[in-house]
Coordinates of C-alpha atoms and ligand atoms in Angstrom, one line a residue:
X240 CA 42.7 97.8 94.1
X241 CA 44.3 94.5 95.0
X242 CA 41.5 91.9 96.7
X243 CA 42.1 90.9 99.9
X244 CA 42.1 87.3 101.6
X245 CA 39.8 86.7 104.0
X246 CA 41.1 87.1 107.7
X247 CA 40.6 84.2 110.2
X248 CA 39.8 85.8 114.0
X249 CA 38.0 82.8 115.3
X250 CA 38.0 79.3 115.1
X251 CA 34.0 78.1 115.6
X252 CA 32.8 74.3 115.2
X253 CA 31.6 71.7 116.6
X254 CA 34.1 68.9 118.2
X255 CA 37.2 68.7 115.4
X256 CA 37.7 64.9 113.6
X257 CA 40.8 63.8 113.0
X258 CA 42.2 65.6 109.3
X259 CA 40.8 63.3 106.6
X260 CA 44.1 63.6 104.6
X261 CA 47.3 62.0 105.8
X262 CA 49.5 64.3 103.5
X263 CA 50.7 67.5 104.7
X264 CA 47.4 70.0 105.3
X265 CA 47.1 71.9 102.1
X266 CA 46.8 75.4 102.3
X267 CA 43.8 77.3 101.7
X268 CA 43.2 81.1 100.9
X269 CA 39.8 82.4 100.3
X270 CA 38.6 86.0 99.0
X271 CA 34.7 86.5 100.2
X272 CA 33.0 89.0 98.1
X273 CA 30.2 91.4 98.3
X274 CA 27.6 91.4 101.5
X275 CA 27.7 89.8 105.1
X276 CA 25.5 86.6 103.6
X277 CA 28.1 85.4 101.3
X278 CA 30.8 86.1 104.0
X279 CA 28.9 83.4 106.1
X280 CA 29.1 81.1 103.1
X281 CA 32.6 81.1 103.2
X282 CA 32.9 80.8 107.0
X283 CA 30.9 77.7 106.4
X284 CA 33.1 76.8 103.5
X285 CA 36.1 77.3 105.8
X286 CA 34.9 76.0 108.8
X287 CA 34.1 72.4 106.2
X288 CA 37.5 72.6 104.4
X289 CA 39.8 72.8 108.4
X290 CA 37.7 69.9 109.4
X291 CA 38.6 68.3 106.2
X292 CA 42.2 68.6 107.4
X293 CA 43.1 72.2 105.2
X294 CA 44.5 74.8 107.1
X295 CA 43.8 78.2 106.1
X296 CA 46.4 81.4 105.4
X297 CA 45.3 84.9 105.0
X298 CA 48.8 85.1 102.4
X299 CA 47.3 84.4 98.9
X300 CA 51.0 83.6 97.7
X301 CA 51.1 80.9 100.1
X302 CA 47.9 79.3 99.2
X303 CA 47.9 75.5 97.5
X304 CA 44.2 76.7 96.3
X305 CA 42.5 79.8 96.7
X306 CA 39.0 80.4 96.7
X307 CA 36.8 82.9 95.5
X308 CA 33.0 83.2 97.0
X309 CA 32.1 85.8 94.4
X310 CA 29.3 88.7 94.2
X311 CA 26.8 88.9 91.1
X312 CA 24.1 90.7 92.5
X313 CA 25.0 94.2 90.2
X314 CA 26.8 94.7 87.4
X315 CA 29.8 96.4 89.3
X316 CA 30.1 93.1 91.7
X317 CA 30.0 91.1 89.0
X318 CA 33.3 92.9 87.3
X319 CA 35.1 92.9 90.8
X320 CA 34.4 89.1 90.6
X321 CA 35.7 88.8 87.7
X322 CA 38.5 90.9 87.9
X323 CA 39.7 88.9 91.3
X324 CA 39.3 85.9 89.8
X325 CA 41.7 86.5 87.2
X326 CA 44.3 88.5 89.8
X327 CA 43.9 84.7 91.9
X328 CA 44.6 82.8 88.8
X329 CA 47.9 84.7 88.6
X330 CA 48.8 82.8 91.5
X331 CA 48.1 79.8 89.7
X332 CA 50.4 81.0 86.6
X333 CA 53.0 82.4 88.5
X334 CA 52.9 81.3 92.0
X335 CA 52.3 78.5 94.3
X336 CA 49.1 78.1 93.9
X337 CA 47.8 75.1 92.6
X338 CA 43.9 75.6 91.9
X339 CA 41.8 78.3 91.8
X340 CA 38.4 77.5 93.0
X341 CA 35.2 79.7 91.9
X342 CA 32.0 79.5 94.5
X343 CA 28.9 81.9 95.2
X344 CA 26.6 83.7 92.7
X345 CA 28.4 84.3 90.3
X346 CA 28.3 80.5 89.8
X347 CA 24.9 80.1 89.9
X348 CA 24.1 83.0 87.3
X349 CA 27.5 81.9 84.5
X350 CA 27.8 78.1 85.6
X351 CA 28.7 77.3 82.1
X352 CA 30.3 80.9 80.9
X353 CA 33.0 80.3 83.9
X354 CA 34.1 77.0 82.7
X355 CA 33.7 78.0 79.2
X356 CA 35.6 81.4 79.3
X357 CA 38.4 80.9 82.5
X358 CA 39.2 77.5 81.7
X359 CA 42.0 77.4 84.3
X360 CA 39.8 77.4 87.0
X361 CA 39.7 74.3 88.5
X362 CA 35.8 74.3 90.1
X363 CA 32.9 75.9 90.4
X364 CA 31.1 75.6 93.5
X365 CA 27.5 77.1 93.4
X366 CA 25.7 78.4 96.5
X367 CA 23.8 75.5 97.5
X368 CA 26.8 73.3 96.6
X369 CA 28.5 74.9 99.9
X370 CA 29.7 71.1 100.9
X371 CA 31.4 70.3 97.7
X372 CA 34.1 72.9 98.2
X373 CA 36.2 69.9 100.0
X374 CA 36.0 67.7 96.6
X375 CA 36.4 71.0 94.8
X376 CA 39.9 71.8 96.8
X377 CA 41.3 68.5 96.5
X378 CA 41.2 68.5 100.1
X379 CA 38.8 65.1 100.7
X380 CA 36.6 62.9 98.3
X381 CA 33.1 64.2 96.6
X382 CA 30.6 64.5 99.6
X383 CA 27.3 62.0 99.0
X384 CA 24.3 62.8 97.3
X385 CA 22.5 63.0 100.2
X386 CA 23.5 65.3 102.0
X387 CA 21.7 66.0 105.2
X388 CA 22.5 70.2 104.2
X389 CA 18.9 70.3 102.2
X390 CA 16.6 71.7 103.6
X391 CA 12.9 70.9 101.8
X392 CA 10.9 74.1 103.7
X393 CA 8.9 75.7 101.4
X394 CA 6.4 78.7 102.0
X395 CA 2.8 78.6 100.0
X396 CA 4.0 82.3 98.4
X397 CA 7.2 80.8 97.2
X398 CA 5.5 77.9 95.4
X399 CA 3.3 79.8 94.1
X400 CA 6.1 82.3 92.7
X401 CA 8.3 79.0 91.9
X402 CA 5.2 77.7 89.4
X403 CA 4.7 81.4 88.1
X404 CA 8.6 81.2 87.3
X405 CA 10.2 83.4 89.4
X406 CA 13.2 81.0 89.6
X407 CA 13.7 80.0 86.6
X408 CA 17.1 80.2 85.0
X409 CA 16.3 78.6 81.8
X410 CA 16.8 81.7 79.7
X411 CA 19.5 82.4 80.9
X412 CA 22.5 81.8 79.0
X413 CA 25.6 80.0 80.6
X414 CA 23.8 78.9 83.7
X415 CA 22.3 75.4 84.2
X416 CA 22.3 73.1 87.5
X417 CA 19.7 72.8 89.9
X418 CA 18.5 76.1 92.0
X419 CA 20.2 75.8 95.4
X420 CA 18.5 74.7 98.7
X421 CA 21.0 74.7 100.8
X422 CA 21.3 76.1 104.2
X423 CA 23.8 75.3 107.2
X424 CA 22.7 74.5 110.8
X425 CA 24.2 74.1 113.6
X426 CA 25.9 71.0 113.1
X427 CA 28.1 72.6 110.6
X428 CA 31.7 73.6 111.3
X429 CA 32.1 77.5 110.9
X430 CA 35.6 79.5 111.1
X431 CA 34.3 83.1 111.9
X432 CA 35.9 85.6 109.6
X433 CA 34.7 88.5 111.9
X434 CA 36.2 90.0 114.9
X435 CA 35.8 87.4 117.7
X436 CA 33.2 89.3 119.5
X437 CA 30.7 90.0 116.9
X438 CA 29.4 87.2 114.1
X439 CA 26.4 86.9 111.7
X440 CA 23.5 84.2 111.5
X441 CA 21.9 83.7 108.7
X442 CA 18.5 82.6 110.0
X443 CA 17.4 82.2 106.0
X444 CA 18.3 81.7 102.6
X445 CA 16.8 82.3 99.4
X446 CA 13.6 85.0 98.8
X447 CA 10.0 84.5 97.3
X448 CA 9.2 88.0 96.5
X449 CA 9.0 89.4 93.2
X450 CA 11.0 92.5 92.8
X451 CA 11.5 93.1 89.4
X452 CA 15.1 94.6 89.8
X453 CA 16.5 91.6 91.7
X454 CA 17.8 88.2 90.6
X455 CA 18.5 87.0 94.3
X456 CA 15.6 84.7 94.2
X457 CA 17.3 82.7 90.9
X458 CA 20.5 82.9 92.6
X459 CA 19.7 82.1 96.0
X460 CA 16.5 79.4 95.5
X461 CA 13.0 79.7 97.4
X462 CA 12.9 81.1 100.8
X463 CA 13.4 78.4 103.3
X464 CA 14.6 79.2 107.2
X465 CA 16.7 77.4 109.6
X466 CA 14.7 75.5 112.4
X467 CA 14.5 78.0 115.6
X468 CA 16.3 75.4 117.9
X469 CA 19.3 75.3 115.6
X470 CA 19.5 79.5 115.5
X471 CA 19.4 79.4 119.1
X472 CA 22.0 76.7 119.8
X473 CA 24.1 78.2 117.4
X474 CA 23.8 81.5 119.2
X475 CA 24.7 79.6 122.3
X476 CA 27.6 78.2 121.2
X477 CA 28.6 81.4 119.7
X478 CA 28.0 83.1 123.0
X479 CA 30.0 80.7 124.8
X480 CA 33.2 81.4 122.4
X481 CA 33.6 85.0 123.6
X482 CA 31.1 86.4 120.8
X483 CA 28.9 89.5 122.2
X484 CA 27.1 90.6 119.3
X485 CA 25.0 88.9 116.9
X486 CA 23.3 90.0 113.7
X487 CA 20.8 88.1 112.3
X488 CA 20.7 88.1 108.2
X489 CA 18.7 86.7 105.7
X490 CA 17.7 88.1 101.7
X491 CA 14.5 88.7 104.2
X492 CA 15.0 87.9 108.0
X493 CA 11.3 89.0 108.4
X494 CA 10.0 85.9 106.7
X495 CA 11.6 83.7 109.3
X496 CA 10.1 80.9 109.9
X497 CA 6.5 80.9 107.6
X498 CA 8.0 78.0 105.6
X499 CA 7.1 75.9 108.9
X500 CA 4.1 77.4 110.2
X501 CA 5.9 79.8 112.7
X502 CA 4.0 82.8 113.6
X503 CA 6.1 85.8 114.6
X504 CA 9.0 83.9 114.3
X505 CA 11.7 86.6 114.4
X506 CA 10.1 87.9 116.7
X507 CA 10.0 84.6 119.3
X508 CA 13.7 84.3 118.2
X509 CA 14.8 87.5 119.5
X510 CA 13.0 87.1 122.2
X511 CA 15.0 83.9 122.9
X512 CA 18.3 85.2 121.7
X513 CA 17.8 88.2 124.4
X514 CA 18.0 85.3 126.9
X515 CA 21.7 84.2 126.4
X516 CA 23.3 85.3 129.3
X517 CA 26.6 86.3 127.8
X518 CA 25.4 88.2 124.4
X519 CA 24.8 91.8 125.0
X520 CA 23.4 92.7 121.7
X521 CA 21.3 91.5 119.0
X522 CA 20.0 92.9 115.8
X523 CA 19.1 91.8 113.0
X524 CA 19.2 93.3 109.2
X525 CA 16.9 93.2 105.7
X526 CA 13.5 93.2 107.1
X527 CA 10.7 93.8 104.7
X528 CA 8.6 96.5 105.1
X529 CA 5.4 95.0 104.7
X530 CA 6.4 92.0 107.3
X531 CA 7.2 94.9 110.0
X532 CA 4.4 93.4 112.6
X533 CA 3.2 95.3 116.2
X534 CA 4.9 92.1 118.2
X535 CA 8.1 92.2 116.2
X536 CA 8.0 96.2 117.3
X537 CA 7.1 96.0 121.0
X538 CA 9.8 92.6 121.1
X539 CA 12.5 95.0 120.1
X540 CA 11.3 97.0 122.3
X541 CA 10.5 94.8 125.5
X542 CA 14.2 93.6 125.4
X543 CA 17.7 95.8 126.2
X544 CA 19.5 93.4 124.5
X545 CA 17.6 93.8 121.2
X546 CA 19.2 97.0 119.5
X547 CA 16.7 99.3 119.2
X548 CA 17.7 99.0 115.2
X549 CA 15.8 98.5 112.2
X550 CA 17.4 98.0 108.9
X551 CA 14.3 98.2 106.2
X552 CA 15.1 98.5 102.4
X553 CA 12.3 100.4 100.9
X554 CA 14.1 100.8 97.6
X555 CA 11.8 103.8 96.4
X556 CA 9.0 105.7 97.9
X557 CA 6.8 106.5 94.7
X558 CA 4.2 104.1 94.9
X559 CA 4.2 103.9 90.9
X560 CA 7.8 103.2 90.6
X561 CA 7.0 100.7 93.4
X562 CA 4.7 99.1 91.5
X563 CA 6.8 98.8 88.7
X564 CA 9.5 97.3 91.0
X565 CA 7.0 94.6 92.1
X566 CA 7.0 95.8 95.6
X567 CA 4.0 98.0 96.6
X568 CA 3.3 100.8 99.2
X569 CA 4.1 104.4 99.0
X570 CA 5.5 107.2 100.7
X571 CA 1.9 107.6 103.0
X572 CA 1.9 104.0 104.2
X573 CA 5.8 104.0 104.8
X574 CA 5.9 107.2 106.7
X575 CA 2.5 105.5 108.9
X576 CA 4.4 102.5 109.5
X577 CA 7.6 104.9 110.6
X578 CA 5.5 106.8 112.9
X579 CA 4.5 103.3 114.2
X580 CA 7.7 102.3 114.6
X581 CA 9.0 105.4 116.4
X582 CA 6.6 105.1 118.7
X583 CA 6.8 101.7 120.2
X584 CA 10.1 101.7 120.5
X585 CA 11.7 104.8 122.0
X586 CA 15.0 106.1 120.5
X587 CA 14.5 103.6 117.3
X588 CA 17.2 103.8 114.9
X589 CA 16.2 103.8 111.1
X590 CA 18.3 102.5 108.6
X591 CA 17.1 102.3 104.5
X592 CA 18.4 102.3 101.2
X593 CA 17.1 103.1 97.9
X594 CA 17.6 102.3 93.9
X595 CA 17.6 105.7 92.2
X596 CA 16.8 105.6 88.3
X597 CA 14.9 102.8 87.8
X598 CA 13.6 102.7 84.5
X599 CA 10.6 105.0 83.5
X600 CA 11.5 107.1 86.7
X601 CA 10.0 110.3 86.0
X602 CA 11.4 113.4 87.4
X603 CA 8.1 113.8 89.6
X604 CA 8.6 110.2 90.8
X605 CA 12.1 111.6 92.1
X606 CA 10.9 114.3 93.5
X607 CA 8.7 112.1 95.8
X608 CA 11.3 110.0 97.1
X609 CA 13.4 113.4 97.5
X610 CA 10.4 114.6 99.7
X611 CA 10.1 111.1 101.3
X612 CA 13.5 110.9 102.9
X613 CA 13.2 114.9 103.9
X614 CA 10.1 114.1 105.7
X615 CA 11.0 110.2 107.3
X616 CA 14.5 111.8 108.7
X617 CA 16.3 108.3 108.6
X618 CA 19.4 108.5 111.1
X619 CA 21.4 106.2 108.0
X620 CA 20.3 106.2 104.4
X621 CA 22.2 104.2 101.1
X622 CA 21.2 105.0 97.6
X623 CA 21.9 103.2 94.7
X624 CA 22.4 104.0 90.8
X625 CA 19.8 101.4 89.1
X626 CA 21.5 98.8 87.5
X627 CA 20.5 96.6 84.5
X628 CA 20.3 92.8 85.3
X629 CA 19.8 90.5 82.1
X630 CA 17.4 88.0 83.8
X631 CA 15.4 90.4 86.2
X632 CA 12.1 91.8 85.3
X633 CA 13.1 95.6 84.5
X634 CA 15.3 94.3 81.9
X635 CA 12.6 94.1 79.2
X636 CA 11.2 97.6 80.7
X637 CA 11.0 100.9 78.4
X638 CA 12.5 104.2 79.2
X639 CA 15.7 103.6 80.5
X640 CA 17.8 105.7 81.9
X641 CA 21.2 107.5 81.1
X642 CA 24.2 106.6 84.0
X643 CA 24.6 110.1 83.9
X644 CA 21.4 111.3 84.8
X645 CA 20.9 108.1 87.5
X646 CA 24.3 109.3 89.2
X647 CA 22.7 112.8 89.3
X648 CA 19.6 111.9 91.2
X649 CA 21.6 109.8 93.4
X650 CA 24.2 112.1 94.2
X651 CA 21.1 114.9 95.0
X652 CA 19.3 112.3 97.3
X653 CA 22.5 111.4 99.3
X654 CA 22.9 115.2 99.6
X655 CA 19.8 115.4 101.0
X656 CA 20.4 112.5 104.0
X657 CA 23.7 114.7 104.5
X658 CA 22.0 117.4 105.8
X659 CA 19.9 114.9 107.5
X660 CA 22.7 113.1 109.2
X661 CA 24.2 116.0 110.0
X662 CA 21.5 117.3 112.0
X663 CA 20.8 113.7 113.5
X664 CA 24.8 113.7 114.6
X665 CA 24.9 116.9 116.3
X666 CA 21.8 116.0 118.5
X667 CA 23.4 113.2 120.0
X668 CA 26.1 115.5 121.3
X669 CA 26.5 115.4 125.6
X670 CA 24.5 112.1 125.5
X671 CA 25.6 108.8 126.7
X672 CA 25.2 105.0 125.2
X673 CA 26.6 101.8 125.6
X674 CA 29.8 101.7 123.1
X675 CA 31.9 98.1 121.7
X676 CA 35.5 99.5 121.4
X677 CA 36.5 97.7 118.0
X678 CA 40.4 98.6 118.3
X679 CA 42.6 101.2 117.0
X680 CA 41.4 103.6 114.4
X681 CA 41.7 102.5 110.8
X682 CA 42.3 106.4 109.8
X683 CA 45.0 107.3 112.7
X684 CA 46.1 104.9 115.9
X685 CA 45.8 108.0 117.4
X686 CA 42.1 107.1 118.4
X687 CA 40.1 104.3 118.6
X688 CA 37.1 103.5 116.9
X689 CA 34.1 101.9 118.2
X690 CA 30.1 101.2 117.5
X691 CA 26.7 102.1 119.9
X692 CA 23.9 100.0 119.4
X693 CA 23.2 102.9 117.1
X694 CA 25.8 101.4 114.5
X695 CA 25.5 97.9 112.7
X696 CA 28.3 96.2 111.9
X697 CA 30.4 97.9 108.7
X698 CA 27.6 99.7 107.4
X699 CA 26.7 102.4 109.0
X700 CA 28.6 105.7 110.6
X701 CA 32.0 105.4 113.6
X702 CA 32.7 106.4 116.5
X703 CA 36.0 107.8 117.1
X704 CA 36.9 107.7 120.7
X705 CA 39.4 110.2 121.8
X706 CA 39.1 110.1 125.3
X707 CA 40.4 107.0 128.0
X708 CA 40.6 107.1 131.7
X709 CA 43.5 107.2 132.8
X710 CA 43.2 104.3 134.5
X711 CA 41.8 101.7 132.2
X712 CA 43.3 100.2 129.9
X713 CA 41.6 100.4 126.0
X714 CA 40.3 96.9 125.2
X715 CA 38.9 96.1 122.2
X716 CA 35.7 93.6 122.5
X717 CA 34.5 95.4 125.6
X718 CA 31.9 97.2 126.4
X719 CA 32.2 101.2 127.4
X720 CA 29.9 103.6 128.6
X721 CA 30.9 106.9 126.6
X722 CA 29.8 110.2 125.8
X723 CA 28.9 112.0 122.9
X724 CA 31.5 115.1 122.5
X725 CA 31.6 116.1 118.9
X726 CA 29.4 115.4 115.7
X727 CA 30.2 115.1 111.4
X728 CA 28.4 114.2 109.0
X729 CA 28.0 110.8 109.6
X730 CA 30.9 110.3 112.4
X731 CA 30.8 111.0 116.3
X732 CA 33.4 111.1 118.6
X733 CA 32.9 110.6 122.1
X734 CA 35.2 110.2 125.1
X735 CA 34.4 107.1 127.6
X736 CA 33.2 107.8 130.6
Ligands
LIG1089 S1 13.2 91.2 98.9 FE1 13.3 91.8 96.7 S2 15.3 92.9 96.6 FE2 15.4 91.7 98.5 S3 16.3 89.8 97.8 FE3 14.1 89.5 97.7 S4 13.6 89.9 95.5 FE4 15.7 90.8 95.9

């Protein structure tokens, strides 16, 4: 599959400077990789190189340089990064293109191995390096030293983890440089990749806990959180440019704000964020399930603009394979703290996701989580196949086991949330909600597709809407009241109202 630049909807930054360059603006094509948090890198990146004085093309045959914010969080993201960074470099061989620039995590896990191996890339830009992408484009001189992007936050846990060596990349071979601490604020110029009515925050960066399956925390740097005043102006300012939606993100959004003392703090920021006039719904994703506290519950649940949504990875639900993963709790505690959740806020949507096969995962152990999801009936479910990461703590584990047998259990598990969905679906059937009408349907432009607050961005189920007044006019970006009329698997259709 051929990648695909990154689309520009919305221009998003604070008062433009005059172009730094006086040449003719060089053109700049980007391909963002993997999940919604490296997408806001590179609307950071892009937002930095326009107010450099680049201008940016969705055409990667008309790009001067293209960049690449790459994925290296599994082994299957880190071949799709490497397989569109050599499609880009063709560009550079046979096109227009000029440089081909290499950002993100791949960086900060083969540093070295990229300059080593694809020695006609031009840069490397790692994730807390977001601010050199101007130097590393051509587009304006190196930034300074100091740079006023660091943020030097820390919580006790992380330092804690950081002396134990949870970060350290020293074994690893082909990756060097400092672990990042960047994060962007307010201040920074952002182009939104994202339809204009909907955009992420990332509230956070970097993780402190241990989970032996992840290298995030090497690859992203200790946890450290944005200061609540500049979340909330950037909300406002987002609010103000037509966006409607906002989705907090963070590797753990539920941490927000211990590195400065903050009690509660996502909670006080939604609370805040509910107050912005012109947003009509927040939600936020990757909370943790031990950080799930009674005020964060009854905030959702005190406030119609907070989606009545919660997005919590529990990765397994055998408390021994848990504790092999370096994560804790069991399928008792999670289904108490489901219960709990259920019943302070009414009507709660549950999203989770799971690793299936991790090493030394017993066919009893399966069996649990198999019984887990039966009995937790989450409305959206993911699974994925284990995958080994040279530099997390399951490598060195025993008992590994065959692709084959992983991508049975995971195929059985998703079978199971089928049936689960399915029944889920069909209950919403002759009931109303609030729907955001995102445009013509990607399948046929006989319908149009939208999301309830029911639906995160990209991630989970559609709704297909097959039914218009005949007196108004579809608009995509507004807000519809519809009905439920039919129900699939995982898809509705409804008709508006
Ligand atoms: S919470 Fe665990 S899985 Fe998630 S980013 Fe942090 S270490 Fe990785």
């Amino acid at each position: 599959m051929e990648a695909e630049l990154t689309g520009v909807a919305v221009e998003e930054a604070p008062e433009p400077e005059a172009p730094v360059s006086p040449l003719a603006p060089t053109k700049v094509g980007f391909v963002s990789l993997g999940c919604p948090k490296n997408l806001v890198d590179s609307e950071v990146m892009m937002g930095l190189l326009t107010k450099a004085g680049a201008e940016l093309t969705t055409r990667a045959e008309e790009s001067d340089v293209i960049v690449v914010n790459t994925c290296s969080f599994i082994e299957s993201a880190q071949k799709e990064s490497v397989n569109t960074i050599l499609e880009m470099l063709r560009h550079k061989s046979e096109g227009r293109a000029r440089k081909v620039v290499v950002a993100g995590c791949l960086v900060e896990r083969f540093r070295d191995e990229i300059r080593k191996s694809l020695p006609e890339v031009d840069a490397v830009v790692g994730t807390g390096e977001l601010e050199q992408i101007v130097s590393a484009a051509g587009v304006a001189p190196s930034a300074t030293v100091d740079s006023p992007f660091r943020i030097l936050t820390s919580r006790a846990e992380g330092d804690a983890r950081a002396f134990q060596g949870r970060f350290s990349r020293e074994s690893w071979d082909g990756a060097i440089s400092d672990l990042p601490n960047y994060l962007y604020d307010e201040t920074t110029p952002r182009v939104l990749a994202t339809p204009r009515y909907t955009a992420y925050i990332k509230i956070a960066e970097g993780c402190d806990h241990p989970c032996s399956f992840c290298i995030i925390p090497q690859l992203r740097g200790q946890f450290r959180s944005r200061r609540f005043e500049s979340v909330v102006a950037e909300a406002e300012r987002l609010a103000r440019s037509g966006v409607r939606e906002i989705t907090l993100i963070g590797q753990d959004t539920t941490c927000y704000g211990e590195d400065f003392d903050l009690k509660d703090g996502l909670a006080l920021l939604l609370g805040k964020l509910a107050g912005i006039e012109d947003l009509r719904w927040v939600r936020f994703l990757y909370a943790y399930p031990n950080k799930i506290t009674g005020r964060l519950l009854e905030t959702i649940a005190a406030h119609e603009k907070v989606c009545s949504y919660m997005d919590v990875p529990l990765q397994h639900a055998s408390a021994t394979v848990l504790k092999r993963m370096k994560r804790g709790g069991g399928a008792e505690l999670f289904l108490r703290s489901i219960e709990k959740m259920r019943r302070i806020i009414p009507n709660v949507t549950l999203r989770t996701s799971f690793i299936v096969g991790f090493p030394g995962e017993t066919e009893k152990e399966f069996e649990e989580l198999c019984e887990f999801v039966r009995a937790a009936q989450f409305d959206w479910m993911g699974a994925f196949a284990y995958s080994d990461q040279d530099g997390a703590g399951a490598y060195s584990l025993e008992k590994k086991l065959p692709g084959r047998e992983i991508e049975r259990r995971r195929k059985l598990l998703m079978k199971i949330q089928k049936a689960i969905s399915k029944k889920k679906r069909k209950s919403l059937v002759g009931k109303e909600f609030d729907l955001l009408l995102e445009g013509t349907s990607s399948e046929t432009d006989l319908l149009y597709e939208g999301r309830t607050p029911m639906h995160a961005p990209e991630i989970d189920g559609k709704v297909f809407v097959n039914d218009f007044p005949e007196d108004r006019q579809p608009q995509p970006g507004e807000f519809y009241r519809c009905e439920i009329t039919e129900a699939h698997d995982y898809d509705l259709v409804a008709r508006i109202i």
